[in-house]
Short mmCIF file of C-alpha atoms in Angstrom, two decimals:
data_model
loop_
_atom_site.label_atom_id
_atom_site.label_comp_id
_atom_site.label_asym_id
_atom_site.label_seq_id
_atom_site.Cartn_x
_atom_site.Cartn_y
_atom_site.Cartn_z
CA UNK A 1 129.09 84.07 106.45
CA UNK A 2 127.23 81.24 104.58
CA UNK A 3 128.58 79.61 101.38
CA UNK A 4 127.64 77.13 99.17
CA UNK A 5 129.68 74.46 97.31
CA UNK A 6 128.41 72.26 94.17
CA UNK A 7 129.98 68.64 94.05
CA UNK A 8 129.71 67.01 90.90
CA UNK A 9 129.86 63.67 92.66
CA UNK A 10 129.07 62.24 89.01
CA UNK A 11 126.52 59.24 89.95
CA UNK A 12 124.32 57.91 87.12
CA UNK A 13 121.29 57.34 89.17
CA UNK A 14 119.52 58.70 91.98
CA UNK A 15 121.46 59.78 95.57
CA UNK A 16 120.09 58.25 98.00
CA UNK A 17 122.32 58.88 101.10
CA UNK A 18 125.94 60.86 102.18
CA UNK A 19 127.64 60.46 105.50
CA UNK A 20 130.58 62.40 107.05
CA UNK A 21 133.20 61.10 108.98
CA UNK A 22 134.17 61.99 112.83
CA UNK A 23 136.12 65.02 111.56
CA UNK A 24 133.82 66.42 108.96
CA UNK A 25 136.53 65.97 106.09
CA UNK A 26 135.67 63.18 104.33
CA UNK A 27 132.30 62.37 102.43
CA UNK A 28 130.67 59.38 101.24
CA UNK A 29 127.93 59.18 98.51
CA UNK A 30 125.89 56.58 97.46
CA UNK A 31 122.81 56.15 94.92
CA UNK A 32 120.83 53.78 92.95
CA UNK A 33 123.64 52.97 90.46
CA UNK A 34 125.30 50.75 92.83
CA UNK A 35 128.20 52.69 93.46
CA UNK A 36 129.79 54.37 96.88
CA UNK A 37 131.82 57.59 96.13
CA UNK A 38 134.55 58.57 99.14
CA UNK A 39 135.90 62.06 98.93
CA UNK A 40 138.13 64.10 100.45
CA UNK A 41 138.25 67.65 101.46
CA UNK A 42 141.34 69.63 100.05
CA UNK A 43 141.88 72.37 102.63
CA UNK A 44 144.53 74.46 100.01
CA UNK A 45 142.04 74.03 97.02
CA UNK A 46 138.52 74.12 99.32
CA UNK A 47 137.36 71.20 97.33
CA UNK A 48 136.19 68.15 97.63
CA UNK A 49 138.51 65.41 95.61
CA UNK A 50 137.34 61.85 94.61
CA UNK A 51 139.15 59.39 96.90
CA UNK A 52 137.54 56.44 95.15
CA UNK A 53 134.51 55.24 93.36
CA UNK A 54 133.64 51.73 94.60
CA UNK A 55 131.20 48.99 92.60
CA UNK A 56 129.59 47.89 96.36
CA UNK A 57 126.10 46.30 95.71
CA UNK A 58 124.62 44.15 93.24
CA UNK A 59 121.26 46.68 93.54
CA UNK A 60 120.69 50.09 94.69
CA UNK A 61 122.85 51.71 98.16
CA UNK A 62 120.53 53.32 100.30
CA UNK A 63 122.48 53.80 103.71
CA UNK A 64 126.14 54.73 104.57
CA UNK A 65 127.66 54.87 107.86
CA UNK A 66 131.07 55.51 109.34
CA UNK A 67 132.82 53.93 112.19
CA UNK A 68 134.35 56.02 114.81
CA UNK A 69 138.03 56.63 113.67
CA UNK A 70 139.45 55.11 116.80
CA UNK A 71 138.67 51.82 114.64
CA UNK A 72 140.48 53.01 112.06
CA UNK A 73 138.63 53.95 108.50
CA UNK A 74 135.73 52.22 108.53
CA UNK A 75 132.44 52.20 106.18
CA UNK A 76 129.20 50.07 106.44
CA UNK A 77 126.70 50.15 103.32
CA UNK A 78 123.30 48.44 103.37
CA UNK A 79 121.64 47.12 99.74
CA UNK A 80 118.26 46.54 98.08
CA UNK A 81 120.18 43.14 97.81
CA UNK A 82 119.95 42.42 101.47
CA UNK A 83 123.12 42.45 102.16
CA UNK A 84 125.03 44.73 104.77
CA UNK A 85 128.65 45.21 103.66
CA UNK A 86 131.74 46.10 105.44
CA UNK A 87 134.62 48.53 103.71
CA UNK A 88 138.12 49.38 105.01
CA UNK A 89 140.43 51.61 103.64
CA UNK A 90 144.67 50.43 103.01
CA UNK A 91 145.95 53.92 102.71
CA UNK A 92 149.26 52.52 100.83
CA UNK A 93 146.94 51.72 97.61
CA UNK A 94 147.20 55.07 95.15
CA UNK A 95 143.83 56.99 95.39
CA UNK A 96 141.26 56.22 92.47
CA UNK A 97 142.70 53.16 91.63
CA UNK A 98 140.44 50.37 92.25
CA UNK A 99 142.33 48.69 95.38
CA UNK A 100 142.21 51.56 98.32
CA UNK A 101 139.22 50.49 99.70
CA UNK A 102 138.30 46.63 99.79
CA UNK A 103 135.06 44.81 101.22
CA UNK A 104 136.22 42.97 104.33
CA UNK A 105 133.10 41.90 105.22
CA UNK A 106 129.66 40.66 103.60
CA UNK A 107 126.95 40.34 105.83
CA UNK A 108 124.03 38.28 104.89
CA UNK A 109 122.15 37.68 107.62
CA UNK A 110 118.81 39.57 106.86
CA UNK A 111 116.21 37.93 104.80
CA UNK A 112 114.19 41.20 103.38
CA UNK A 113 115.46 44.46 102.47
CA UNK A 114 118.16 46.40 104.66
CA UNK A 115 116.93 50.11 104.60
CA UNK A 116 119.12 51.51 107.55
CA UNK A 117 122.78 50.48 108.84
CA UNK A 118 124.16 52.31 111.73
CA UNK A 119 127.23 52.28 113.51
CA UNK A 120 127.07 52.25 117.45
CA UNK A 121 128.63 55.11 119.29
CA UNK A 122 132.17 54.44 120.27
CA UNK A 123 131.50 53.85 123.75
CA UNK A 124 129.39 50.79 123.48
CA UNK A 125 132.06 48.93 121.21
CA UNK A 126 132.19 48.27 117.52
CA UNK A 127 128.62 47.65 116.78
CA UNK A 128 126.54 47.91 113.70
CA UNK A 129 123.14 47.60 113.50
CA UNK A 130 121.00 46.84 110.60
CA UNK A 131 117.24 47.62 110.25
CA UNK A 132 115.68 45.27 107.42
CA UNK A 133 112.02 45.64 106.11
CA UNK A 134 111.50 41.76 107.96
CA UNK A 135 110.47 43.98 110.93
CA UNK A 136 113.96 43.70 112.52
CA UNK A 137 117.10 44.68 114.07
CA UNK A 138 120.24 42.69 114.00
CA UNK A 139 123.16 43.68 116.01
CA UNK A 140 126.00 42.84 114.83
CA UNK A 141 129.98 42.70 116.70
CA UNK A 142 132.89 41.65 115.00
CA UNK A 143 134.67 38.07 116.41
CA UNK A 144 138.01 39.84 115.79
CA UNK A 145 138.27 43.47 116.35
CA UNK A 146 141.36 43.60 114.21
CA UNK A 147 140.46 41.96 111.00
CA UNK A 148 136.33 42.83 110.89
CA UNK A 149 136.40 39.86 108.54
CA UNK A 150 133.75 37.75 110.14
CA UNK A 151 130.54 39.19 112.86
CA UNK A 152 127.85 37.59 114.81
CA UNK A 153 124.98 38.08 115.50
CA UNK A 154 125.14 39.83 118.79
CA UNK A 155 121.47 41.11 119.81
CA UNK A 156 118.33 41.04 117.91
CA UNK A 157 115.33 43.63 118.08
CA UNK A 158 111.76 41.92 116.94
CA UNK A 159 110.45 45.30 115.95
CA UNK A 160 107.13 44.04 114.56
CA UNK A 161 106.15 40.91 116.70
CA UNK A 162 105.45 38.17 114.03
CA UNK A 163 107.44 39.57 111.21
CA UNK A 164 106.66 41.83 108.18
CA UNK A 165 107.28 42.38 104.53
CA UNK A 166 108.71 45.10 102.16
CA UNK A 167 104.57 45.84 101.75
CA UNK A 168 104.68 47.11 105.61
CA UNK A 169 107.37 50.04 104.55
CA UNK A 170 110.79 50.42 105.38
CA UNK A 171 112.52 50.35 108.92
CA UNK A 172 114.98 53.31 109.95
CA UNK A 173 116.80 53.32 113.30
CA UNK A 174 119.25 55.75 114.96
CA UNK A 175 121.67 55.51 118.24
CA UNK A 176 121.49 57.73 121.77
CA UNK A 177 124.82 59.57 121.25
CA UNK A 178 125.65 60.59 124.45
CA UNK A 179 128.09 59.01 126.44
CA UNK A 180 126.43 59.43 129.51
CA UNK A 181 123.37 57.83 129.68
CA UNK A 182 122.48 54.83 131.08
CA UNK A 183 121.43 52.34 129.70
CA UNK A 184 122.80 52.60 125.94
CA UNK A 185 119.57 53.10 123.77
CA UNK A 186 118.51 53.56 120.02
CA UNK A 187 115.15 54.55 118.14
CA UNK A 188 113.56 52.49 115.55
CA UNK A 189 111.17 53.88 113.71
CA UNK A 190 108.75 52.64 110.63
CA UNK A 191 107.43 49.43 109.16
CA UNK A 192 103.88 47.87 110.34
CA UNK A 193 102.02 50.03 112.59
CA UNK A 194 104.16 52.94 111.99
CA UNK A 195 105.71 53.68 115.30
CA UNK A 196 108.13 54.85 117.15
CA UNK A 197 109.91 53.06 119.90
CA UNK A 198 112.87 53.41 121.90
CA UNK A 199 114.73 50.61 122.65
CA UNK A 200 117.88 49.95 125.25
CA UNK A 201 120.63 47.92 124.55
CA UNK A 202 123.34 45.56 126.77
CA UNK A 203 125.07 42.72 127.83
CA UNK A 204 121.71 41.14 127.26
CA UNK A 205 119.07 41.10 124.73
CA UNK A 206 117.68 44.25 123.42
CA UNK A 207 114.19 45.26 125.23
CA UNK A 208 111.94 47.83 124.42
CA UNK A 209 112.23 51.00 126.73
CA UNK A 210 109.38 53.59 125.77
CA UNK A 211 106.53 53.76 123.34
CA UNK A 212 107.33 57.78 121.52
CA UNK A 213 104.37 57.79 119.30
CA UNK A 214 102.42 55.90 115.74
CA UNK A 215 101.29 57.55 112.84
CA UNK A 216 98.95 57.32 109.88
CA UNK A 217 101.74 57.27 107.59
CA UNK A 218 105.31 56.03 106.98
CA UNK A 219 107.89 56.80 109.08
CA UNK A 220 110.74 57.11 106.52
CA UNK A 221 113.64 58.50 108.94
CA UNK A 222 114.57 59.02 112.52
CA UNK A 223 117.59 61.05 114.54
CA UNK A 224 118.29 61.17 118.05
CA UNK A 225 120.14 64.44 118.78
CA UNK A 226 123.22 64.55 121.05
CA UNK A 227 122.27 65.97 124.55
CA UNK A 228 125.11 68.27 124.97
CA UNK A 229 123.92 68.61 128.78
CA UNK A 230 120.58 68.77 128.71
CA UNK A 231 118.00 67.02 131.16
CA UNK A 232 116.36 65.81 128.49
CA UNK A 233 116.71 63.98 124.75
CA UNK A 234 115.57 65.51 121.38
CA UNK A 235 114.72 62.74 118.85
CA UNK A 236 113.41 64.18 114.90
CA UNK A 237 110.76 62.02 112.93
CA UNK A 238 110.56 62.17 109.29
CA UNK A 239 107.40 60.75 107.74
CA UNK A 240 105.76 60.41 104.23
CA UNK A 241 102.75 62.77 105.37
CA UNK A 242 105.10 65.91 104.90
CA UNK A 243 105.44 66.22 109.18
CA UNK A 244 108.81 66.41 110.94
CA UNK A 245 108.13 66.23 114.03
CA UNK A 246 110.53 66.88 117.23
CA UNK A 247 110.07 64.98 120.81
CA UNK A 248 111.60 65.31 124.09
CA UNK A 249 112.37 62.43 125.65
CA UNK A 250 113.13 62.02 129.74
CA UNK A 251 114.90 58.36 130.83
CA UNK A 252 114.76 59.56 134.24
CA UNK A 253 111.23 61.07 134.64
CA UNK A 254 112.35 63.04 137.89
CA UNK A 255 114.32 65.60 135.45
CA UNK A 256 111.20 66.21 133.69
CA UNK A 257 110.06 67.93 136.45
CA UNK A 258 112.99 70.76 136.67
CA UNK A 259 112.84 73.90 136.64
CA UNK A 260 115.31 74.63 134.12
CA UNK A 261 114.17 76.70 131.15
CA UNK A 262 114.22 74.63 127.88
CA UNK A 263 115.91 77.52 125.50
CA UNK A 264 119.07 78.76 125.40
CA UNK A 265 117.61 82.14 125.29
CA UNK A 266 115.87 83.65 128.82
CA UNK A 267 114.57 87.18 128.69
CA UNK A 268 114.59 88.60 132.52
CA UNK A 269 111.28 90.20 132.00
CA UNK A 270 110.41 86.67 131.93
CA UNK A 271 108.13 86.09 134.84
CA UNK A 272 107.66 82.15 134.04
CA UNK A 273 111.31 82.16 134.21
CA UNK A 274 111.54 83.65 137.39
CA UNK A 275 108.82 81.18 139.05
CA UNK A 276 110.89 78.07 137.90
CA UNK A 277 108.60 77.08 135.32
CA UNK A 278 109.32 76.30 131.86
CA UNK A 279 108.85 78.67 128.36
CA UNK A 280 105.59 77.86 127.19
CA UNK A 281 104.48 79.06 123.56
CA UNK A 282 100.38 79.64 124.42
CA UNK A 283 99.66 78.70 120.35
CA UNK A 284 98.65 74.95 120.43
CA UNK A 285 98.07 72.81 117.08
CA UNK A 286 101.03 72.32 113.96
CA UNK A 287 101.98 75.15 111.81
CA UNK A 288 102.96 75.33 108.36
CA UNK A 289 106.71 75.44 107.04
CA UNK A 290 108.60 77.87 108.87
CA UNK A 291 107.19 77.94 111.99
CA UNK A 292 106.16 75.03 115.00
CA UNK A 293 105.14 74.74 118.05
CA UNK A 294 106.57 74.22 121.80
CA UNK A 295 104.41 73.25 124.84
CA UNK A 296 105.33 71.91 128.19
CA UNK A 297 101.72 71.45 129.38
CA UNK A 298 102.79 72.75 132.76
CA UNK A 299 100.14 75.56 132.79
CA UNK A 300 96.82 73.68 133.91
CA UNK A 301 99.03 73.03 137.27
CA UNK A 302 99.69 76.27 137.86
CA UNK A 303 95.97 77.20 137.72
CA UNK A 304 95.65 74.29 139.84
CA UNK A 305 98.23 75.61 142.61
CA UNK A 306 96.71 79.13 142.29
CA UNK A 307 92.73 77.28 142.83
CA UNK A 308 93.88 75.57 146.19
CA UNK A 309 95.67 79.13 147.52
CA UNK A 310 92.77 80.35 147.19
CA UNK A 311 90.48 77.86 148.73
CA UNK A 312 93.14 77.76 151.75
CA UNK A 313 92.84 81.51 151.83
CA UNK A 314 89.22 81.16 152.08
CA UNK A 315 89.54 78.57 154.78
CA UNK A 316 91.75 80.80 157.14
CA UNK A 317 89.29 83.85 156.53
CA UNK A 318 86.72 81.17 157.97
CA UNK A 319 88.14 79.77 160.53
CA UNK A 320 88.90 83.38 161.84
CA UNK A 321 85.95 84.99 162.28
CA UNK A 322 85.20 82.75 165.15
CA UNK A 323 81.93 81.51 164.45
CA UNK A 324 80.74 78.22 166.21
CA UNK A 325 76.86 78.40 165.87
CA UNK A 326 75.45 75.14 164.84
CA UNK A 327 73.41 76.91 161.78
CA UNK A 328 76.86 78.37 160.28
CA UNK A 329 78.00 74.71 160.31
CA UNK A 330 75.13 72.98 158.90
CA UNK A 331 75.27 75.77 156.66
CA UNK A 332 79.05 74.61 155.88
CA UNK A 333 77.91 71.24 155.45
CA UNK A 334 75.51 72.20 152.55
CA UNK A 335 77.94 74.47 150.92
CA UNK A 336 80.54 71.35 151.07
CA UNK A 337 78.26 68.95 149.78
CA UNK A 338 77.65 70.73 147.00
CA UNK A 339 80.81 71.96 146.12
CA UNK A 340 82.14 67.61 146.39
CA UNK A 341 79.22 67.55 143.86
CA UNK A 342 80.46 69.93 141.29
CA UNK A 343 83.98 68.64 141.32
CA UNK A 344 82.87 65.38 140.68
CA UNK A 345 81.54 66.35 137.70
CA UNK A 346 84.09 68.64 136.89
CA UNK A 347 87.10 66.45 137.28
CA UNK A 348 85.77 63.56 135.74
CA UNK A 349 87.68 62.34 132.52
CA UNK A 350 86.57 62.71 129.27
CA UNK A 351 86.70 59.27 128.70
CA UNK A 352 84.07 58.48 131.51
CA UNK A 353 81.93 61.56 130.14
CA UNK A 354 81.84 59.73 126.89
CA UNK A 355 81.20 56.27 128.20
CA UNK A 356 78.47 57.54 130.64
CA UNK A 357 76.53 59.41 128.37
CA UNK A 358 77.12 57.48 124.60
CA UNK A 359 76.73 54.03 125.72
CA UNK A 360 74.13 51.91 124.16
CA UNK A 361 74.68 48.23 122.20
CA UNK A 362 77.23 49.10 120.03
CA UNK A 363 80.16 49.61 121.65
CA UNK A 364 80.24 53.73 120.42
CA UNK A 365 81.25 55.00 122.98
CA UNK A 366 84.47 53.25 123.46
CA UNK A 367 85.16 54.40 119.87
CA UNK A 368 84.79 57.49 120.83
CA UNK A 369 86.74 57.64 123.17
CA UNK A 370 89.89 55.87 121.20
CA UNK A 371 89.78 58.22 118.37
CA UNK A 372 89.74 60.99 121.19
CA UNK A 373 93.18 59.91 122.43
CA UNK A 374 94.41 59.16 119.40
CA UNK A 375 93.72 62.73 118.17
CA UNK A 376 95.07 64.34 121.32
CA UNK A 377 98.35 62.63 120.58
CA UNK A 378 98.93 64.43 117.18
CA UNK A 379 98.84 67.80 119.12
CA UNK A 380 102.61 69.12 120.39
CA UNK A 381 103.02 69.72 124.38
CA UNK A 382 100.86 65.28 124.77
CA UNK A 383 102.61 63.60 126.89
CA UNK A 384 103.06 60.08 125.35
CA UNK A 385 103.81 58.20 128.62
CA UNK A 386 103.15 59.73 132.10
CA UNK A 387 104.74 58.31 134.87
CA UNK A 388 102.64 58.32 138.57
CA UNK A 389 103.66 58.03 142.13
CA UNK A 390 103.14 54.44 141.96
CA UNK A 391 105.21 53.99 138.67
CA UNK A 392 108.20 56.19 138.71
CA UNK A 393 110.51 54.32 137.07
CA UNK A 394 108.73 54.33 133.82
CA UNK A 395 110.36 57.21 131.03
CA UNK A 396 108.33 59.85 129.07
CA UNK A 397 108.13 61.44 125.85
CA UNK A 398 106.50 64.53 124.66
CA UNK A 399 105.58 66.33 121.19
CA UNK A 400 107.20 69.91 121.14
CA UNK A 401 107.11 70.50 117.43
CA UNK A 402 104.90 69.40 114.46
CA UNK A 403 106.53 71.10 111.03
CA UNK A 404 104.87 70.74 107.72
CA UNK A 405 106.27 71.25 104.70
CA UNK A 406 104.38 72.72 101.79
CA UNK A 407 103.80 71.10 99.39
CA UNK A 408 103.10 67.69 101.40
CA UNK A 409 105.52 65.55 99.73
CA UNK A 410 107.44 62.94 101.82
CA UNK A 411 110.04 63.70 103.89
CA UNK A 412 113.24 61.68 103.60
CA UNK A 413 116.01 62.47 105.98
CA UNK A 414 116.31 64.43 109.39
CA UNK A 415 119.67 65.08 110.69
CA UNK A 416 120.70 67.01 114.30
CA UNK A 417 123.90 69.19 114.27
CA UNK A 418 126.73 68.59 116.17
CA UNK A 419 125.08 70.50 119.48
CA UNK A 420 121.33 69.43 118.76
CA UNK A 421 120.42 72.80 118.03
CA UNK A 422 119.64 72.96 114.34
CA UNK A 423 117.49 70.21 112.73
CA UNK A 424 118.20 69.61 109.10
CA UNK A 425 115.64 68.12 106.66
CA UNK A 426 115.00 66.79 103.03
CA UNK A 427 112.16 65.34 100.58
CA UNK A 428 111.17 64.73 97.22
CA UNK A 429 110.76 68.24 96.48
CA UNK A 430 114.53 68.52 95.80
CA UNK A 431 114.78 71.11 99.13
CA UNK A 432 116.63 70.82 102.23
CA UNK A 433 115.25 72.81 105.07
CA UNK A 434 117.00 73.90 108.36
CA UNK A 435 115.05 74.39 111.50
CA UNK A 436 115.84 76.53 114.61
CA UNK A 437 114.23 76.49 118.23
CA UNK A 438 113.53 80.39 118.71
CA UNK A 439 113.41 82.74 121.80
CA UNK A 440 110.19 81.95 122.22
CA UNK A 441 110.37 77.94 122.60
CA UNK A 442 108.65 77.79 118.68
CA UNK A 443 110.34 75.53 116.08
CA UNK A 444 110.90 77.68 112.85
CA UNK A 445 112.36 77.41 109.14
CA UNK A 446 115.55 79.22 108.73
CA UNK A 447 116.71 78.41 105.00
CA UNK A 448 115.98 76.46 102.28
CA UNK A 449 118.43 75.23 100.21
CA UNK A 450 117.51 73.18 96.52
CA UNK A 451 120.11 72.73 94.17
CA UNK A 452 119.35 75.84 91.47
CA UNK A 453 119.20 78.24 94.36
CA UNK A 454 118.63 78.91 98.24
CA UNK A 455 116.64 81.48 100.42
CA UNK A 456 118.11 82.02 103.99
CA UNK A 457 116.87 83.64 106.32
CA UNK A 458 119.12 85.30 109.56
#
């Protein structure tokens, strides 16, 4: 049974961002009048209870984040001001009265903007790291894990090679949370170019892992979904252009290769289940709100597999009727000349096709074949990065979904459950939409929820 709660959390400007804590029972708000709100949830009453309203920036808060409570209770904001600040909480202060939660730390490090702050996972230490509109990523440790009074600088990401401005749009990033994989990673997302790269973090300085994708618009938000098992990573774009769009993402690219069905859900009628291969939705291109798309691309081998049975097949019907006169094998010879003819037309690449036939003095035809790519990549089930025999090593992403929201209006925050399973989103249209994978592999709108009243459907 659904229900839905109204907190008058009582800010005199706009909201731009609320976190949770580990355990789900405490909430912090914060908006464009300066202020961070911390409540708490009253399990006798059901409701949520102002723990205390802070003054934290000298300009609007746009990004919370909480610490893992094994460091105790912990909050990181990040300012218009270009500051990221540090809070702590000294639970012998009386609630709502100015001195329970103090700033222990101001960091001032960034020169531009700081649109995103982000605490690491608990696994890779006390870590925050702050995206700024400068086109980078500071990482940022604590010299005394006790106090958090004073942190270094201990890893920098040079998102945007030569720097950028608040002009170039803001920067949003968003840590692997699962404990097992190696090497510790994070997505950063947004600012010049508008792409999407994954990055991997360590004892030394942060390099870039894996190219996802680049729009035509702004990437405003980005969430990497916990793996709970999979072989693979789910990682959510939100972008100005109305699109949220979901990508798997293999480290490893051997386990993109397995035969394990990607949905929770297998029919046993299922004869691609049976056969090892993956679901496969046959509908290619985006779909409106409330439905998407799923594609694994793994059809065009099949055909492939079933095209050399057969010319085996044919081989072995050959070979047995025992025929060794020298006009059947000049015969042979024609047929096999002719047939090395056709696939080398047929298997050559569109790109060569295009360059072949559209060259002249101006260069069209490489163009051509640019924007071809570049469209291709837009479609769910393109493979971002493919890795060959040669290159192993190298990871891959892939589109799966491509939701748009009607009307286009930009699309502010995407947030994964606890079991990255249901993809929440929100925009200026005032709604919050939830998204679930189906039976059938397809990405589809489940409720909408705006703040006079909701549609949901089961």
């Amino acid at each position: 049974m659904e229900q839905e709660m109204s907190i008058p959390v009582n800010h005199d400007d706009f909201i731009h961002d609320l976190a949770y804590n580990f355990y789900g029972t405490r909430l912090a708000t914060c908006g464009s009048d300066k202020c961070i709100k911390i409540w708490d949830w009253n399990k006798q009453t059901g409701l949520w209870i102002l723990n205390e309203s802070i003054p934290a920036h000298e300009s609007s808060v746009v990004k919370l984040s909480w610490a893992h409570p094994e460091f105790g209770q912990v909050l990181a904001s990040c300012s218009l001001d270009r500051t990221v600040k540090v809070w702590m909480e000294h639970e012998s202060s009386a609630k709502t009265g100015g001195s329970r939660w103090t700033c222990v730390s101001k960091i001032v490090d960034s020169s531009a903007v700081v649109h995103s702050v982000a605490f690491a996972p608990e696994y890779t230490n006390l870590i925050i790291a702050a995206a700024s509109s400068d086109g980078k990523v500071r990482l940022h440790s604590p010299i005394e894990a006790i106090r958090l009074r004073n942190w270094s600088i201990s890893g920098q990401i040079d998102f945007v090679p030569g720097g950028a401005s608040d002009s170039d749009g803001p920067l949003c990033l968003s840590w692997c949370k699962s404990r097992f994989s190696s090497p510790h990673m994070l997505v950063v997302g947004g600012s010049k170019g508008n792409s999407v790269k994954v990055f991997q973090t360590g004892p030394m300085q942060p390099t870039k892992l894996h190219d996802i994708d680049f729009y035509d618009s702004y990437v405003l938000d980005v969430d990497w979904a916990p793996t709970m098992g999979r072989s693979f990573h789910l990682i959510a774009t939100a972008c100005s252009d109305g699109h949220v769009r979901i990508y798997k993402f293999w480290v490893d690219p051997a386990m993109s290769n397995t035969s394990i069905p990607d949905s929770l859900f297998v029919r046993e009628h299922d004869d691609s289940v049976r056969n090892g291969s993956r679901l496969a939705n046959p509908n290619n291109g985006s779909r409106r709100a409330g439905g998407g798309d799923y594609s694994t691309g793994d059809d065009s081998e099949e055909e492939d597999g079933d095209e050399e049975e057969e010319e085996e097949d044919d081989d072995d019907e050959t070979d047995s009727d025992g025929t060794d006169s020298d006009e059947d094998e000049d015969d042979d010879d024609d047929i096999e000349e002719s047939e090395q003819d056709e696939d080398g037309i047929d298997t050559a690449s569109d790109d060569d096709n295009i360059t072949h036939s559209n060259t002249d003095s101006t260069g069209d035809a490489n163009t051509s074949s640019i924007r071809r790519r570049k469209r291709a990549q837009r479609k769910p089930g393109f493979k971002t990065s493919t890795s060959s025999e040669s290159q192993p090593a190298f990871p891959r992403s892939e589109l799966v979904a491509d939701l748009v929201v009607e009307p286009y209006v930009p699309i502010r925050r995407v947030r994964w459950n606890s079991t990255g399973t249901l993809l929440a989103s929100s925009g200026d249209d005032g709604v919050a939409r939830m998204w679930r994978m189906t039976v059938n592999g397809t990405w589809r709108e489940i409720a909408a929820i705006t703040a006079e009243k909701s549609s949901t459907e089961m």
